[in-house]
XYZ file of C-alpha atoms in Angstrom:
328
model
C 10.435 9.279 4.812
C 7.630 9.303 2.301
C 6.914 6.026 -0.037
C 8.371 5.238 -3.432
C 5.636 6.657 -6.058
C 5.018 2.589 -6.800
C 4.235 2.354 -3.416
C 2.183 5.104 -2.449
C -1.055 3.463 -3.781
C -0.762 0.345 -1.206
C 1.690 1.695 1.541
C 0.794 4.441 3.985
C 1.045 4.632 7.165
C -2.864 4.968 7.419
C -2.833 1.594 5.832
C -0.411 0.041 8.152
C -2.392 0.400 10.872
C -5.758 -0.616 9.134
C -3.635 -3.811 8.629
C -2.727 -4.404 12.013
C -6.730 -3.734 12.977
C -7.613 -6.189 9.893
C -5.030 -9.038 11.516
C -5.569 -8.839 15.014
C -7.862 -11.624 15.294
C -5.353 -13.687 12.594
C -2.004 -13.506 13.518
C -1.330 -12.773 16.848
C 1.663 -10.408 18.014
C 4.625 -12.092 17.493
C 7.315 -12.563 20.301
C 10.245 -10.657 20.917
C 12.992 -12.230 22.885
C 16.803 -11.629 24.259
C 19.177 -13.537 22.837
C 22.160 -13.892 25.206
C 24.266 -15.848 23.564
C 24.525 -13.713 20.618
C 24.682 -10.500 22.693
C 27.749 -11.709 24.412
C 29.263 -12.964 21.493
C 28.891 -9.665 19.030
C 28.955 -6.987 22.627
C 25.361 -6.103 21.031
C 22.087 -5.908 22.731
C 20.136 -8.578 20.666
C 16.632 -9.550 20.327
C 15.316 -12.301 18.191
C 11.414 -11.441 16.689
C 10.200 -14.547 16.779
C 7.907 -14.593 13.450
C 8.407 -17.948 12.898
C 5.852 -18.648 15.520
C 3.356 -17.401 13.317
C -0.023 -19.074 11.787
C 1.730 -21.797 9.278
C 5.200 -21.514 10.914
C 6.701 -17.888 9.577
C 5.380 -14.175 8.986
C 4.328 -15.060 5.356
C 0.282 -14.951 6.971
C 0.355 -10.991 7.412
C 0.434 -10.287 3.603
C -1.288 -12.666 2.335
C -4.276 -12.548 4.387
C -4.240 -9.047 3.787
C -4.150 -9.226 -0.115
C -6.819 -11.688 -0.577
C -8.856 -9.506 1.770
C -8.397 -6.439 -0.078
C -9.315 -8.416 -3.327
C -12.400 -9.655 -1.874
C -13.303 -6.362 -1.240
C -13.242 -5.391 -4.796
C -15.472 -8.149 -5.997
C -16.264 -11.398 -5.302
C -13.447 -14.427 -6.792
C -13.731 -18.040 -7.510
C -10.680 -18.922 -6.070
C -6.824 -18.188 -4.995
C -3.881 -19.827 -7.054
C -0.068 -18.975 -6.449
C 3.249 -20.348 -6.631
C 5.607 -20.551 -4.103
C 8.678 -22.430 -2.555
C 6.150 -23.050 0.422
C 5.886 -20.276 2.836
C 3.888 -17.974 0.926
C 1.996 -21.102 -0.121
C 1.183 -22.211 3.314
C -0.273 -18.777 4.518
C -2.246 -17.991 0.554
C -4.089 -21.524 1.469
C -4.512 -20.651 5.428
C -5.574 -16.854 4.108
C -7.915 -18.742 1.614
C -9.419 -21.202 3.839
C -10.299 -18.694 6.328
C -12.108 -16.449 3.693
C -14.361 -19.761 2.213
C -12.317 -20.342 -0.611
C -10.489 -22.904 -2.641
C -6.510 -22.667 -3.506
C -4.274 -24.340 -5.401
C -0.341 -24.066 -4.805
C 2.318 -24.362 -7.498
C 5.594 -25.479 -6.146
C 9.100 -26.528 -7.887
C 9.795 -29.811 -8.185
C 11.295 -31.691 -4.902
C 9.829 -29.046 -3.031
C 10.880 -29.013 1.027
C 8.758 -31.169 2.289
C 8.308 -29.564 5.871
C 6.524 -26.471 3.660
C 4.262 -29.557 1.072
C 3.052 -30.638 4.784
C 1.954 -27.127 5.783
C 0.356 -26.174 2.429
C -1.653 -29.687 2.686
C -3.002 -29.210 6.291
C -4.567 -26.219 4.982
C -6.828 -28.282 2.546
C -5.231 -26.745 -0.636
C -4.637 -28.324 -4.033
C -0.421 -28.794 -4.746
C 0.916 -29.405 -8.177
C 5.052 -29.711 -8.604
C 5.940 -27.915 -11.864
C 8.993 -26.239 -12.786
C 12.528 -26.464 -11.858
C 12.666 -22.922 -10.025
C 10.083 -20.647 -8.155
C 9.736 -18.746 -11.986
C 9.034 -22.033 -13.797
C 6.256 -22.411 -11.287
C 4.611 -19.015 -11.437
C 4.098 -19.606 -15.110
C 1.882 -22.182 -14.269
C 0.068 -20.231 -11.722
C -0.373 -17.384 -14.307
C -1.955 -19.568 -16.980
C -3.853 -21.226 -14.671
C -5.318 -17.658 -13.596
C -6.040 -16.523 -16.729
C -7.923 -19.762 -17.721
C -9.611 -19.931 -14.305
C -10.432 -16.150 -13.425
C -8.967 -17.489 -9.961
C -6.620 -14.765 -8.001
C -3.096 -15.050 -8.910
C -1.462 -13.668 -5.415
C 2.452 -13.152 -6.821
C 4.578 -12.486 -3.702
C 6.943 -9.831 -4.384
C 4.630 -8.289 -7.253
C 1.385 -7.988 -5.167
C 1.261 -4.592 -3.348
C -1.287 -5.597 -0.827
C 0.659 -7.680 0.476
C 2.890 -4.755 1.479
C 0.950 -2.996 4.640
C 0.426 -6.744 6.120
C 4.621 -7.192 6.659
C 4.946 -3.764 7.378
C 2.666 -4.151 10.855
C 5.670 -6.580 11.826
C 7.804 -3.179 11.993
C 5.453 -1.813 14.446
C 5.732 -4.511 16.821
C 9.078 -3.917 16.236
C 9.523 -0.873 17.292
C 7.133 -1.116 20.517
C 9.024 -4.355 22.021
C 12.528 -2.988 21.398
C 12.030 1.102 21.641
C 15.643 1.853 21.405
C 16.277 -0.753 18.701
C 19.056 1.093 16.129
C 19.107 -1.840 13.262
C 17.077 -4.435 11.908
C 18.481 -7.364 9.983
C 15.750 -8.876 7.747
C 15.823 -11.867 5.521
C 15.211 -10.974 1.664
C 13.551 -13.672 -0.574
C 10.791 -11.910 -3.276
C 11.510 -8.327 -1.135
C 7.907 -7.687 0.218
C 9.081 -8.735 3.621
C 11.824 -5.825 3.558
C 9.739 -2.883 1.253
C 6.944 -3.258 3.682
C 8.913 -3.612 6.967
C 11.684 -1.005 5.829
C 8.816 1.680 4.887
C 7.135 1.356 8.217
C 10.063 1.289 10.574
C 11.386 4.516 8.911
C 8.341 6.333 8.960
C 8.294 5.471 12.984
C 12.171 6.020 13.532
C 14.027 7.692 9.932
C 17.563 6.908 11.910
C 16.561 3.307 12.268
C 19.210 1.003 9.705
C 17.607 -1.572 7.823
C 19.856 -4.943 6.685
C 18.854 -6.670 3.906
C 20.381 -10.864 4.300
C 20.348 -13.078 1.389
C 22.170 -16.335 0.225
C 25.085 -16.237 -1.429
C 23.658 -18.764 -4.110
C 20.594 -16.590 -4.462
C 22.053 -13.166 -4.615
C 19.608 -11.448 -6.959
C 18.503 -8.369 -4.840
C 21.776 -8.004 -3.303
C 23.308 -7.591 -6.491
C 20.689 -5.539 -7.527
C 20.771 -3.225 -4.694
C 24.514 -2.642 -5.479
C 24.096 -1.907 -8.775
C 20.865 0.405 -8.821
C 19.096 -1.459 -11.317
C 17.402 -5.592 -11.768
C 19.726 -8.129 -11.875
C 18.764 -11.838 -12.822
C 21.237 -14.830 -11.335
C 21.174 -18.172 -13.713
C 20.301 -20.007 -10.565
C 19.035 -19.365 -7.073
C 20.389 -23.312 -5.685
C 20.539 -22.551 -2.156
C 19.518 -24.799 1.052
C 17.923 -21.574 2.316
C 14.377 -22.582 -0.301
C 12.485 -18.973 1.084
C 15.425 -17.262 -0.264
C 15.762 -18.625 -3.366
C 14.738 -16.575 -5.717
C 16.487 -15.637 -9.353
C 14.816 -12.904 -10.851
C 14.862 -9.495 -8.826
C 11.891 -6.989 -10.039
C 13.292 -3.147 -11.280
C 10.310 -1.610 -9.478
C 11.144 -3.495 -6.390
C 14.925 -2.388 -6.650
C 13.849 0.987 -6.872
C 11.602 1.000 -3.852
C 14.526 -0.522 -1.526
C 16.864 2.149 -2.670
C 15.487 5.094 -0.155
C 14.657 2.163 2.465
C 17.434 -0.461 2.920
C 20.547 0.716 4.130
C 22.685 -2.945 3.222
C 22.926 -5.919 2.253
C 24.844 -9.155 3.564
C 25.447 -11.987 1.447
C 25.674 -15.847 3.886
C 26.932 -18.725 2.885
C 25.172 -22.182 3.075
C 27.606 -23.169 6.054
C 26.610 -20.051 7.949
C 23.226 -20.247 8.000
C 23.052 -24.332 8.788
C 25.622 -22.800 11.761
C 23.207 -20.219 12.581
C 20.742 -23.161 12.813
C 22.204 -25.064 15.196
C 23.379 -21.916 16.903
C 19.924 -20.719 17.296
C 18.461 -24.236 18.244
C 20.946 -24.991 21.114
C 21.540 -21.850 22.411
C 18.884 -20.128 22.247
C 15.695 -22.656 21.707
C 14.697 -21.388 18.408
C 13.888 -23.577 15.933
C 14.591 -22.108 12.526
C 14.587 -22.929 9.034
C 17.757 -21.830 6.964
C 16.032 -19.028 5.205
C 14.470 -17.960 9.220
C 18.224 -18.107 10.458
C 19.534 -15.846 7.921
C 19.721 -12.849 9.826
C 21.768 -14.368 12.906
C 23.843 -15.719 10.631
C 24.900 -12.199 8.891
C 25.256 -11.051 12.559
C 27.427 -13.936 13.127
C 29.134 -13.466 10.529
C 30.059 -9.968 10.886
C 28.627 -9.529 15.065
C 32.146 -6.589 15.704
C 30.400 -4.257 13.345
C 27.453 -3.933 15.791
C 29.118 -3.576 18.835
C 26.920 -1.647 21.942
C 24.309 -1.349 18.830
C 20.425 -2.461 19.791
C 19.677 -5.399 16.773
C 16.683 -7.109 16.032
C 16.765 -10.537 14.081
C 13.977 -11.167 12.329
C 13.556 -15.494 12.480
C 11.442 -15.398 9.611
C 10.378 -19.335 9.321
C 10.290 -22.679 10.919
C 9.516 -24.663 8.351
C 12.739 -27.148 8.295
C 12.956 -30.900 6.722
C 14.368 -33.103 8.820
C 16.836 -33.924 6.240
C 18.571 -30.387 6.731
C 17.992 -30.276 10.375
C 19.847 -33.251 10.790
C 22.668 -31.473 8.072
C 22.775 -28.403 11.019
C 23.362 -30.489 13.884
C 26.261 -32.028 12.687
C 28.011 -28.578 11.606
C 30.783 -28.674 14.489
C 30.180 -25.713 16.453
């Protein structure tokens, strides 16, 4: 399957593996393990890709690091500025520190406080402004233009794409025979780059997009065919809470995502705790997604191969504690 024309610029397969040479020495290859408890539960074989062991506590590391490479490349910058609900944060200050520069990290207000603690161990400058993720990137894009700094806008950078797409490589040489992947869909670069790759290495493969049902944006979109913008995005599941899907973005997931599954809050704190107790995995709600669409819906796949990407860790204690109560 060949790339979108918007793609084609930042996404080849050529390019995917010049990522994975580019983050060998940053982000080491994620784990892939059996998950029993859901495999007996759904009659699936299931495996759990584990990227919320990655640098900063999710996958979010693998585009970034790649963007702000690519930029360098292209001339030298003063600095890297985003906004972000804290994953993609986190890894744009890791990326930045480990390329000698500064960063500063625009977050909504009340921001989970698991992802503020990340984003400050990695030396970066955090300012709460805004009421949503949008609210905040207009503060990141003023600040760029003032600056000259490096505005690094997940979901709109296309650098960022061949960095998430390496995770689909892994994929496909831990679980060989794996038939459908079930990935979590905040800002979409995640799925475009992952989706791309995994159908260039197996076109029969299914991809699963998962997002809230409070923060439906791409899901809707993806059912309708064209951008679709939800009032709000007020979901427990912060790295999926996103209002505002992109038309280009829309278009590039058409010819690469097979579905979509919408989860409600109580499903993914179950999923949570499910994954936690049963299987050891600490997740965040947004990380948990995925087992909680298969949970949801786990007769569908029966005798199917899965793969479940856990996307983050990065969970307050607050919500943790909200998960362990959910009666199993």
């Amino acid at each position: 399957m060949s790339a979108a024309p918007g793609m084609k610029a930042a996404l080849t397969m050529e390019r995917v593996r010049s990522a994975r040479e580019l983050l060998r020495d940053i982000v080491p290859v994620s784990r892939m393990v059996s998950a029993e408890s859901l495999s007996s539960r759904s009659g699936a074989q299931v495996c759990l890709k584990l990227e919320c062991e990655g640098p900063t506590g999710s996958f979010k590391v693998r585009g970034a690091f790649h963007a702000i490479q690519r930029r360098i490349q292209q001339g030298s910058i003063p600095g890297v500025v985003t906004a972000s609900t804290g994953n993609h944060g986190a890894a744009a200050a890791f990326a930045a520190r480990r390329l000698g520069l500064p960063a500063r990290v625009y977050l909504p207000e009340r921001p989970n406080p698991a992802k503020r603690t990340r984003i400050a161990a990695q030396g970066s400058e955090i300012i709460e402004a805004g009421e949503f993720l949008e609210e905040s990137r207009e503060h990141a894009a003023r600040f760029a233009r003032e600056s000259g700094w490096y505005n690094l806008v997940d979901g709109l950078e296309p650098e960022m794409l061949p960095g998430t797409a390496t995770i689909a490589c892994e994929v496909l040489e831990q679980a060989p025979d794996a038939e459908v992947i079930f990935v979590p869909v905040g800002d979409s670069t995640l799925i475009r780059g992952l989706a791309f790759a995994a159908k260039q290495l197996r076109p029969g493969i299914r991809i699963v997009g998962v997002q809230a049902e409070r923060a439906p944006a791409y899901a809707l979109s993806f059912a309708k065919g064209h951008a679709v913008s939800t009032v709000t995005s007020d979901t427990i599941a912060d790295g999926l809470a996103v209002r505002e899907a992109s038309q280009e973005n829309v278009r590039e997931m058409a010819g690469l995502v097979d579905e979509f599954a919408l989860v409600s809050e109580a499903e993914m704190l179950h999923a949570v705790r499910h994954l936690l107790i049963e299987e050891h995995v600490l997740a965040e709600p947004a990380g948990a997604a995925a087992a909680a669409a298969l949970l949801k819906s786990s007769s569908r796949f029966e005798r199917k191969t899965l793969v479940l990407l856990v996307t983050g860790a990065n969970i307050s204690e607050e919500v943790l504690k909200r998960a362990l109560d959910v009666r199993a």
